[in-house]
Backbone as ProteinMPNN parsed JSONL, in Angstrom:
{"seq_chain_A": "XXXXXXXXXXXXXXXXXXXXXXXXXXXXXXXXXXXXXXXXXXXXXXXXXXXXXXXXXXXXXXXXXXXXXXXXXXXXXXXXXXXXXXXXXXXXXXXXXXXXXXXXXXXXXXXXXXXXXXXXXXXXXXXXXXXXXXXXXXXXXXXXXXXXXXXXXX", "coords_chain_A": {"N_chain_A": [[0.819, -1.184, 0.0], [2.166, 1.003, 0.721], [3.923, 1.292, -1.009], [1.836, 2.093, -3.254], [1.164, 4.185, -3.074], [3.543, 5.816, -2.866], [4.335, 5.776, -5.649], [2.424, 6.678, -6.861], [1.734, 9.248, -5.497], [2.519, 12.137, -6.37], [-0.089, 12.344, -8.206], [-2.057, 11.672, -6.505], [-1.809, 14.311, -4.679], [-2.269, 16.196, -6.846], [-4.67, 15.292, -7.326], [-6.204, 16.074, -4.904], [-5.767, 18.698, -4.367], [-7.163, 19.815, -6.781], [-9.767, 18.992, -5.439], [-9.565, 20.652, -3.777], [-9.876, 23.005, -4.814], [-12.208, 22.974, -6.221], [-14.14, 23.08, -4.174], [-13.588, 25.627, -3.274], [-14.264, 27.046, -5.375], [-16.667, 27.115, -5.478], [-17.497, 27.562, -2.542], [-17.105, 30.656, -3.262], [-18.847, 30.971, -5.754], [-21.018, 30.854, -3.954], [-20.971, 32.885, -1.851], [-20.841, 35.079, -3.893], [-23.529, 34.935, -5.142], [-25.078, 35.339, -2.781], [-24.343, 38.017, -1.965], [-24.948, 39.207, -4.761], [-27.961, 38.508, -3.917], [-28.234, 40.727, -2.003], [-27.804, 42.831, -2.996], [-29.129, 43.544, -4.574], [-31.72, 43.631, -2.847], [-31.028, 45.079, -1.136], [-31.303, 47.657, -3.005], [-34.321, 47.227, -3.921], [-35.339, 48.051, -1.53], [-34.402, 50.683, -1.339], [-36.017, 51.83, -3.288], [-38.597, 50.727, -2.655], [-38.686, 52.229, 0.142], [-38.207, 55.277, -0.53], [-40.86, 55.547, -1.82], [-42.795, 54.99, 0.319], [-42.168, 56.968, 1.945], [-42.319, 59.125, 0.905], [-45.931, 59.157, 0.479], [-46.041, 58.661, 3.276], [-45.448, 61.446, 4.433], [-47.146, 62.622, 3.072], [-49.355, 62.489, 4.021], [-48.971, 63.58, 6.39], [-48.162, 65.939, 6.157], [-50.447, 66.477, 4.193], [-50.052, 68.145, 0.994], [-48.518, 68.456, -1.457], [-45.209, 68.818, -2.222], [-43.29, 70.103, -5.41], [-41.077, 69.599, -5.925], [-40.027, 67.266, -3.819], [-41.57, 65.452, -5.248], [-40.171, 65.074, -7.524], [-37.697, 64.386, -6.422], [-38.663, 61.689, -5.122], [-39.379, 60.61, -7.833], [-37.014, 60.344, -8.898], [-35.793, 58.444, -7.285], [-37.063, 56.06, -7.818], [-36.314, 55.195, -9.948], [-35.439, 53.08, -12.353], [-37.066, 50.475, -11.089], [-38.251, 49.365, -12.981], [-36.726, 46.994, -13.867], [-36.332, 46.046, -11.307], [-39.182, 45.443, -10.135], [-41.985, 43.452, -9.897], [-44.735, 44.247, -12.968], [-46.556, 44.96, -11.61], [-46.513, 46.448, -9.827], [-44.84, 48.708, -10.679], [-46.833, 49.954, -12.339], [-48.348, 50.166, -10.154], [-46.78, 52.38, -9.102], [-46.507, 54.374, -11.191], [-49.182, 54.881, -11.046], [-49.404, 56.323, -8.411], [-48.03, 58.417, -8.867], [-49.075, 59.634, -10.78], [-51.316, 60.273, -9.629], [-50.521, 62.114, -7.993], [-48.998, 64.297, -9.503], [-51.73, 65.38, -10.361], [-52.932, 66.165, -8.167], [-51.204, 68.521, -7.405], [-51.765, 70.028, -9.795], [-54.474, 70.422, -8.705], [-54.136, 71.678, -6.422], [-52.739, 74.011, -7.621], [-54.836, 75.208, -8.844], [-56.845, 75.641, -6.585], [-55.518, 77.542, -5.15], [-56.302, 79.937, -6.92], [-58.708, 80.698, -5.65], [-60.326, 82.615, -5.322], [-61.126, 83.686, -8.107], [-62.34, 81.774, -8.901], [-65.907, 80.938, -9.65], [-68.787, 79.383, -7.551], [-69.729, 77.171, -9.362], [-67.7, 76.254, -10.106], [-65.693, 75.726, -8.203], [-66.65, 74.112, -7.128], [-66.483, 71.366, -8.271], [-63.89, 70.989, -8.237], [-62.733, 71.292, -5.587], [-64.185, 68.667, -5.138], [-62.59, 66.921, -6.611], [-60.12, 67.319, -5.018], [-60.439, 65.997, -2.723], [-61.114, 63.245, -3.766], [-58.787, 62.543, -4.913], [-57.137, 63.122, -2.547], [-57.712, 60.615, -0.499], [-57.224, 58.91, -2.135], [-54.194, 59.142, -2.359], [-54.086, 58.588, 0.062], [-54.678, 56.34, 0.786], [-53.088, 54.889, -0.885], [-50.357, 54.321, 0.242], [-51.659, 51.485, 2.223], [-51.897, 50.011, -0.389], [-49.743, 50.136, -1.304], [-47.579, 48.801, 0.717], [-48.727, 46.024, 0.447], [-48.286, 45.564, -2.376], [-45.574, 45.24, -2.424], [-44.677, 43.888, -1.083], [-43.895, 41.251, -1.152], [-41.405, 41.11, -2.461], [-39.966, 42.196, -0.433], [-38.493, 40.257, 1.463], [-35.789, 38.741, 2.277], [-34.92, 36.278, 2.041], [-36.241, 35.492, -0.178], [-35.446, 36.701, -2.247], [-34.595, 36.661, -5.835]], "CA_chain_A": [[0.0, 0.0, 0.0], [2.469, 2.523, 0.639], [4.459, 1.738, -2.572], [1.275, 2.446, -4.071], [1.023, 5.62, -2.374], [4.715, 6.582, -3.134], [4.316, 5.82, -6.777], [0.878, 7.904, -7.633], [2.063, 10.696, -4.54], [1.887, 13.401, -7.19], [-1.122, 12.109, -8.711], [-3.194, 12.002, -5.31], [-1.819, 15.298, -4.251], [-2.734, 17.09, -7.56], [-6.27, 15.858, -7.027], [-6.556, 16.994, -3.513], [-5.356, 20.225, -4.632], [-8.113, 19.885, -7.636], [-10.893, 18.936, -5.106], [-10.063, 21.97, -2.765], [-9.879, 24.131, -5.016], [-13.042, 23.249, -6.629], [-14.358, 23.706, -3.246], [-13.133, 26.989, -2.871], [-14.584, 28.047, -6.056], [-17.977, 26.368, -4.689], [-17.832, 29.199, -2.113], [-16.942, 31.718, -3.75], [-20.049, 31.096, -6.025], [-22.228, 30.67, -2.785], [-20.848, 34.364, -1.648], [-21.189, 35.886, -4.67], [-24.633, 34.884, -5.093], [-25.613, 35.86, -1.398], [-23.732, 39.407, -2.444], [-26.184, 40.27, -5.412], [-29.224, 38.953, -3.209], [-27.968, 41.914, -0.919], [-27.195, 44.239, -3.713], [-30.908, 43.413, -5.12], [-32.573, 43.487, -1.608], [-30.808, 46.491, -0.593], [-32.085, 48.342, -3.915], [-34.88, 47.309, -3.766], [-35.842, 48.983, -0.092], [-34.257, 52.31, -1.209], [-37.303, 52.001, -4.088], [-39.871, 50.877, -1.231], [-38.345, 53.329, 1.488], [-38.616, 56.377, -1.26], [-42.106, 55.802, -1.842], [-43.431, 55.112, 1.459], [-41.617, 58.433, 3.108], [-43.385, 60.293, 0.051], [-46.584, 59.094, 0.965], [-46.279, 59.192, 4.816], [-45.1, 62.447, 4.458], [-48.451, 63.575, 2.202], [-50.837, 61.7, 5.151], [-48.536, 64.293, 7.69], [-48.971, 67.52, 5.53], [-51.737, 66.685, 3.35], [-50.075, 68.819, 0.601], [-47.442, 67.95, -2.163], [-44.004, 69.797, -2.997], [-42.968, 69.599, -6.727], [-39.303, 69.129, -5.486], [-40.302, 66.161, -3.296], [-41.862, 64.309, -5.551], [-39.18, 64.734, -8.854], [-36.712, 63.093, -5.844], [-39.156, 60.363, -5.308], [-39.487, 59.753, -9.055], [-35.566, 60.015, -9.542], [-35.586, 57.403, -6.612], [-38.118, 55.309, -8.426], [-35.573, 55.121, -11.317], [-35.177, 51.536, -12.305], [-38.289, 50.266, -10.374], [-39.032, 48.155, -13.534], [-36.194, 45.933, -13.512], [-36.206, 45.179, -10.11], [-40.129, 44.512, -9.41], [-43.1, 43.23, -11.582], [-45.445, 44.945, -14.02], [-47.891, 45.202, -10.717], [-45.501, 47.326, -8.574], [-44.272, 49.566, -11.564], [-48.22, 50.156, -12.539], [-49.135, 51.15, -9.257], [-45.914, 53.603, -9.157], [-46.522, 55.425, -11.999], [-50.469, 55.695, -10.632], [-49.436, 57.195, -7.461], [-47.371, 59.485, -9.523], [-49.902, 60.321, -11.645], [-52.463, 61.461, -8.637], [-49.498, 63.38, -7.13], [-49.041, 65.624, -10.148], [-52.658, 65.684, -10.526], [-52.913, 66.601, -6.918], [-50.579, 69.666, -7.563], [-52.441, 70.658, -10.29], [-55.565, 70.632, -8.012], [-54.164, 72.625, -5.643], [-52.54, 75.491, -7.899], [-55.933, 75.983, -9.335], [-57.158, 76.243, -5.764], [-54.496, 78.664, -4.708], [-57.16, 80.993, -7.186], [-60.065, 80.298, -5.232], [-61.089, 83.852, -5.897], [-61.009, 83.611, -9.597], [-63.088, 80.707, -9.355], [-67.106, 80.655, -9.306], [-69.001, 78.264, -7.056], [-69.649, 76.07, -10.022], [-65.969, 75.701, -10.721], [-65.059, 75.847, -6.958], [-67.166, 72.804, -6.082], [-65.872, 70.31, -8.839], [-62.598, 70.987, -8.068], [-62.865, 70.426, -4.167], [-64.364, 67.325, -5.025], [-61.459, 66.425, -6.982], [-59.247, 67.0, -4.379], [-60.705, 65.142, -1.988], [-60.83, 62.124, -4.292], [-57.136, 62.716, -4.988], [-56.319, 62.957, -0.952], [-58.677, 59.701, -0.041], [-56.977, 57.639, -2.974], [-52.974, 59.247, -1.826], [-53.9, 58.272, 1.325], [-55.294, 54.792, 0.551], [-52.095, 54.279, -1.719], [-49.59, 53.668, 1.521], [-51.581, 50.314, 2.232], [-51.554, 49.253, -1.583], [-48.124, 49.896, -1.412], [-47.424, 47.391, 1.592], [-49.634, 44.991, -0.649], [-47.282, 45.268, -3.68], [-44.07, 45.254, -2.333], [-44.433, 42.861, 0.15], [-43.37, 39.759, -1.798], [-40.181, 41.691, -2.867], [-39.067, 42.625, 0.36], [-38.47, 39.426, 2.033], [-34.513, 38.429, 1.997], [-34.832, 35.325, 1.919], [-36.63, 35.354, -1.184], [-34.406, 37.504, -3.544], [-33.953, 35.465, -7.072]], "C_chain_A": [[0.871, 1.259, 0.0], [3.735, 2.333, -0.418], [3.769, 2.074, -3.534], [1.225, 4.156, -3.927], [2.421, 6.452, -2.698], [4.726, 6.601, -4.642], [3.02, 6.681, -7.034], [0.999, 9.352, -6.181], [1.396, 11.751, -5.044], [0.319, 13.557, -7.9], [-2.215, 12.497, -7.724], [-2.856, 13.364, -4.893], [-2.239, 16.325, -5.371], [-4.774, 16.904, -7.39], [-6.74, 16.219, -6.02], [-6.738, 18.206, -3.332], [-6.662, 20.692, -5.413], [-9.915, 20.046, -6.481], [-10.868, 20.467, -3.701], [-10.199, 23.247, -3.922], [-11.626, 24.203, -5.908], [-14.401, 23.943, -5.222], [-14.424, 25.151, -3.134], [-14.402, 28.131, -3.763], [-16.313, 27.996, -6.156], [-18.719, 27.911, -3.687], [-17.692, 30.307, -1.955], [-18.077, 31.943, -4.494], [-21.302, 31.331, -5.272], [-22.265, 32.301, -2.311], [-21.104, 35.105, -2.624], [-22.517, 36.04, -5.234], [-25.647, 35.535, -3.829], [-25.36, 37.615, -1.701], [-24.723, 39.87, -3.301], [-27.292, 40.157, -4.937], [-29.169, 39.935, -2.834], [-28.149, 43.131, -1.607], [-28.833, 44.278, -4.395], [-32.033, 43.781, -4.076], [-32.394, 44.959, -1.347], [-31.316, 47.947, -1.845], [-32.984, 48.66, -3.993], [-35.808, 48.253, -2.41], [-35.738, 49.98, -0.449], [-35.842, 52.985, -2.179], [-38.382, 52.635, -3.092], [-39.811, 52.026, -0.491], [-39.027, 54.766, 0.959], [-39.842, 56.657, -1.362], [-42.968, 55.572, -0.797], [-43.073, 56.338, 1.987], [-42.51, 59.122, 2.149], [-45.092, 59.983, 0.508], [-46.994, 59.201, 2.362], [-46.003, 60.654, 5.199], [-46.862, 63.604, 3.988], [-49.907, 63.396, 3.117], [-50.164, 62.986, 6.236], [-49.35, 65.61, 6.971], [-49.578, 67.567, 4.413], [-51.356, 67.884, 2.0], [-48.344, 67.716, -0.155], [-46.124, 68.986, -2.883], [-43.487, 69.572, -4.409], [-41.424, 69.061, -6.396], [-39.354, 67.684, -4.803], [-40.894, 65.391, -4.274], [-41.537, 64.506, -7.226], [-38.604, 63.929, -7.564], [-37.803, 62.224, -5.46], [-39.429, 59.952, -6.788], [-37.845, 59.351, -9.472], [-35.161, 58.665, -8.51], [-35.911, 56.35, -6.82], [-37.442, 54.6, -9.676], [-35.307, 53.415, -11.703], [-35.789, 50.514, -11.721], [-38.654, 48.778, -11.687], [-37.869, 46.957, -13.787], [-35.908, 45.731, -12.336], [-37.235, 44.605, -9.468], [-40.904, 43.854, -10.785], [-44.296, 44.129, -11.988], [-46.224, 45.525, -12.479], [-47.399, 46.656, -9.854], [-45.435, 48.358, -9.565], [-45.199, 50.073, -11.886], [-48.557, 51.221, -11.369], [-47.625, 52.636, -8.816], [-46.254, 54.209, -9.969], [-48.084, 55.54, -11.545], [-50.514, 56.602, -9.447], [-49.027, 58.405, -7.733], [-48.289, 60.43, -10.414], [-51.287, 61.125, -10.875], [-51.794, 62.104, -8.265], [-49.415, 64.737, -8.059], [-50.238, 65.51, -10.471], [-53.063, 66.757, -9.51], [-52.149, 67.967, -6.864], [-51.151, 70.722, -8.254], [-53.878, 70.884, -9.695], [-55.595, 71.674, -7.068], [-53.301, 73.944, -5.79], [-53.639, 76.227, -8.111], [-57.032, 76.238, -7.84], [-56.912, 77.653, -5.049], [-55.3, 80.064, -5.546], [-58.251, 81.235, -7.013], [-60.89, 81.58, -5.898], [-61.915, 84.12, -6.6], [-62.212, 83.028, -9.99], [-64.6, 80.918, -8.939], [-67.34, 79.256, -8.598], [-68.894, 76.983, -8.053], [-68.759, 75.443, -10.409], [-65.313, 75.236, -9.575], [-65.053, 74.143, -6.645], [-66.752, 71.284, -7.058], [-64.479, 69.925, -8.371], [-62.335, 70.516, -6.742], [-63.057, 69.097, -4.196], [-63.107, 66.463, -5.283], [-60.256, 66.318, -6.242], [-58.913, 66.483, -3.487], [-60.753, 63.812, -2.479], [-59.636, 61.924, -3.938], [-56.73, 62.365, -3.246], [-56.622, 61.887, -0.544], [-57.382, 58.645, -1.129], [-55.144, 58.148, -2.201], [-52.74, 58.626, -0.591], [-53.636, 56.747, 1.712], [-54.023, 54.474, 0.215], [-51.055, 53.569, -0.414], [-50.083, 51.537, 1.992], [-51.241, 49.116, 0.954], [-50.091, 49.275, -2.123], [-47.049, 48.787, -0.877], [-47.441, 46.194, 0.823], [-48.52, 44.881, -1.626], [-46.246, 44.838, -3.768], [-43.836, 44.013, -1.63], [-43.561, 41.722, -0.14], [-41.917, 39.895, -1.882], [-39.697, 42.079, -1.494], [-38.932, 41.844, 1.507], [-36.908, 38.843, 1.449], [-33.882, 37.246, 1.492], [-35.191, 34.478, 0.379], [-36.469, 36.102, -2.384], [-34.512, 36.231, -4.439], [-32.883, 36.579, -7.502]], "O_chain_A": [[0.536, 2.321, -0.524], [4.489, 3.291, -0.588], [4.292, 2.377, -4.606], [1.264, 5.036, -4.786], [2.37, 7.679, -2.775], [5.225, 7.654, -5.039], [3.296, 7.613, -7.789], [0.202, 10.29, -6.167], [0.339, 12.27, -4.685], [-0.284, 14.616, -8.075], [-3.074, 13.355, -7.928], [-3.939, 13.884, -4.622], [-2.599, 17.41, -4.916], [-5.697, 17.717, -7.354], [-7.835, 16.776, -6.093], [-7.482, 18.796, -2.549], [-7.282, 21.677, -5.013], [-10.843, 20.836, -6.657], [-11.764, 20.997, -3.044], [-10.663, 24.349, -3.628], [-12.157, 25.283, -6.166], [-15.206, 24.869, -5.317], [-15.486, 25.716, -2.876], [-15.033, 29.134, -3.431], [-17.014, 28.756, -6.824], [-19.631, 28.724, -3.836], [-17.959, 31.0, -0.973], [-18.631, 33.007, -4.217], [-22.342, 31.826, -5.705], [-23.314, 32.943, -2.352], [-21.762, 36.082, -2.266], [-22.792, 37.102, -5.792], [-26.734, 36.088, -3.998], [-26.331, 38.367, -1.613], [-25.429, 40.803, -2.92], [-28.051, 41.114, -5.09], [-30.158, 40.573, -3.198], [-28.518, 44.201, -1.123], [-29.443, 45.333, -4.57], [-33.135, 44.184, -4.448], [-33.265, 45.829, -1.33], [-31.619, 49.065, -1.43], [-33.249, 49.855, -4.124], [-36.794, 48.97, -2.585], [-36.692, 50.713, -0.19], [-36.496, 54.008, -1.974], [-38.828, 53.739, -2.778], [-40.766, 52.801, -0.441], [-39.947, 55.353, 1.528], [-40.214, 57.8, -1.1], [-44.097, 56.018, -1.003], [-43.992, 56.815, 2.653], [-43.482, 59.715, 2.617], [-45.509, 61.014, 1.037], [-48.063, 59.712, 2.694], [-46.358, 61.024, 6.318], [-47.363, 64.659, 4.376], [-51.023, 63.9, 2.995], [-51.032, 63.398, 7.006], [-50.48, 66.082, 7.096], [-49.407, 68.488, 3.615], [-52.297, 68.657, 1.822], [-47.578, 66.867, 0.301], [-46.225, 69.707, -3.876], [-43.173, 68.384, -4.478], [-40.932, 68.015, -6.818], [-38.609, 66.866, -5.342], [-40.598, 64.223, -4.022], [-42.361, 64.204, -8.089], [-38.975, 62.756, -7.525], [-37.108, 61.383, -6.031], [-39.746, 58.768, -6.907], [-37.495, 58.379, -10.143], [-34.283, 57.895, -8.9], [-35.332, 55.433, -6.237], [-37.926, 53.641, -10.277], [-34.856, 52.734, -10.782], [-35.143, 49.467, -11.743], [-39.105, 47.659, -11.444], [-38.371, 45.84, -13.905], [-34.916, 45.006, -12.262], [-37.093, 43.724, -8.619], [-40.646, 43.768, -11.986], [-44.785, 44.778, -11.064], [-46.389, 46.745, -12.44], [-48.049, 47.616, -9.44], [-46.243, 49.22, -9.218], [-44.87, 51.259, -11.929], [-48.862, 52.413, -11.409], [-47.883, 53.698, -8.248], [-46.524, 55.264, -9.395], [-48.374, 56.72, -11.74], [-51.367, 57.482, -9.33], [-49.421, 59.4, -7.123], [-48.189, 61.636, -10.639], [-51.981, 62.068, -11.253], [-52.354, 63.169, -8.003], [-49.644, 65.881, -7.666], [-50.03, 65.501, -11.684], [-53.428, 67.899, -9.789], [-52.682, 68.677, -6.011], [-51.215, 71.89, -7.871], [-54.527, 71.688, -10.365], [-56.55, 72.408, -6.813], [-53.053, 74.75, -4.893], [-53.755, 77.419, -7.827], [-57.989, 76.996, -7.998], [-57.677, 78.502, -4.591], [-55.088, 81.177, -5.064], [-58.952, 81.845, -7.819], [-61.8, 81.543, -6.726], [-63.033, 84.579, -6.366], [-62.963, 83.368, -10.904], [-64.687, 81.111, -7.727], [-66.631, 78.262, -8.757], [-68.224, 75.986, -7.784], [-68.781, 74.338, -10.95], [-64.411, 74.411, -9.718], [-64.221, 73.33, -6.242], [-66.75, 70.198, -6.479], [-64.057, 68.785, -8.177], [-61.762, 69.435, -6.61], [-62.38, 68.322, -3.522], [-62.649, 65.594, -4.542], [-59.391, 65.497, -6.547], [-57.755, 66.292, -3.115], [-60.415, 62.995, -1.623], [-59.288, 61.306, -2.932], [-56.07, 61.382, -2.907], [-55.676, 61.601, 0.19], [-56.788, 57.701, -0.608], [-54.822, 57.312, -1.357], [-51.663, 58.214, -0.161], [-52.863, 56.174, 2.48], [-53.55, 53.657, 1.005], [-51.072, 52.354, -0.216], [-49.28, 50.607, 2.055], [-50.707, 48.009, 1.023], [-49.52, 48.661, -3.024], [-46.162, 48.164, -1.462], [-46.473, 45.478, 0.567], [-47.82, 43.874, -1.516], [-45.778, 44.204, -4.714], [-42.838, 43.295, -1.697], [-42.636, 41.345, 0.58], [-41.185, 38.997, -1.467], [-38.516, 42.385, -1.654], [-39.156, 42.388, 2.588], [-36.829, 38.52, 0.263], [-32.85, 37.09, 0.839], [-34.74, 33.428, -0.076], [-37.237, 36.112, -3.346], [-34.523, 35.074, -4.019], [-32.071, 36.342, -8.397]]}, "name": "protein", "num_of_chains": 1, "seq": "XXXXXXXXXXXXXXXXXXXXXXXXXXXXXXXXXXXXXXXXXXXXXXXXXXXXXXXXXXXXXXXXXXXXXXXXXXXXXXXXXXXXXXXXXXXXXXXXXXXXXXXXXXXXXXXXXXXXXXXXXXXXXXXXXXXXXXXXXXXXXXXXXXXXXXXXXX"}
């Protein structure tokens, strides 16, 4: 046995060498996979995070800044490769009552201007608008939810 062992030496020690190193490169694949979950996970939140603070923010002061919500759309940036059609849908609808919502309440800002008959559509409208901004926060929960579980990065 150990003239077999002295004659194939090099042989068994190159595959030892072979099987650690495939090893190695085993978990190096395992880390580098765990690494873009992280880099996917952690993306993802800054998405989520962005659009929940914009909305909890619009439930505090009931009122929308144009500056606040370009940086939640520039935060939003890439939203469609990282969730699905459902998530990216209801982003661009929250977006789309927000600058609605702006435009509701410049043309308030001329209440004056405005006759009752013009006054009272428009109120309505902005009470829709505030009722559905408001609402959006739970359908946001709802959307994201799936996506923001760590464990379940692909």
């Amino acid at each position: 046995m150990l003239e077999f062992i002295e004659e194939h030496s090099q042989t068994i020690l190159i595959f030892l060498i072979a099987v650690v190193a495939l090893y190695v490169a085993y978990q190096q694949h395992l880390t580098s996979r765990k690494k873009f979950k992280l880099a996917m996970f952690n993306r993802r939140l800054v998405i989520y995070d962005a659009l929940k603070d914009f909305l909890v923010s619009f439930q505090r002061d009931l009122t929308i800044d144009f500056e606040q919500l370009q940086d939640m759309r520039r935060q939003l940036a890439g939203a469609e490769f990282l969730y699905g059609q459902k998530v990216v849908t209801l982003n661009q609808e929250i977006i789309d009552f927000a600058v609605e919502y702006i435009t509701v309440q410049d043309t308030l800002k001329e209440v004056e201007h405005l006759s009752d008959d013009e006054r009272r559509p428009t109120l309505q409208r902005e009470k829709a608008l505030t009722l559905r901004l408001v609402a959006a926060l739970d359908r946001v929960h709802e959307a994201y939810k799936p996506y923001l579980h760590f464990s379940r990065v692909k």
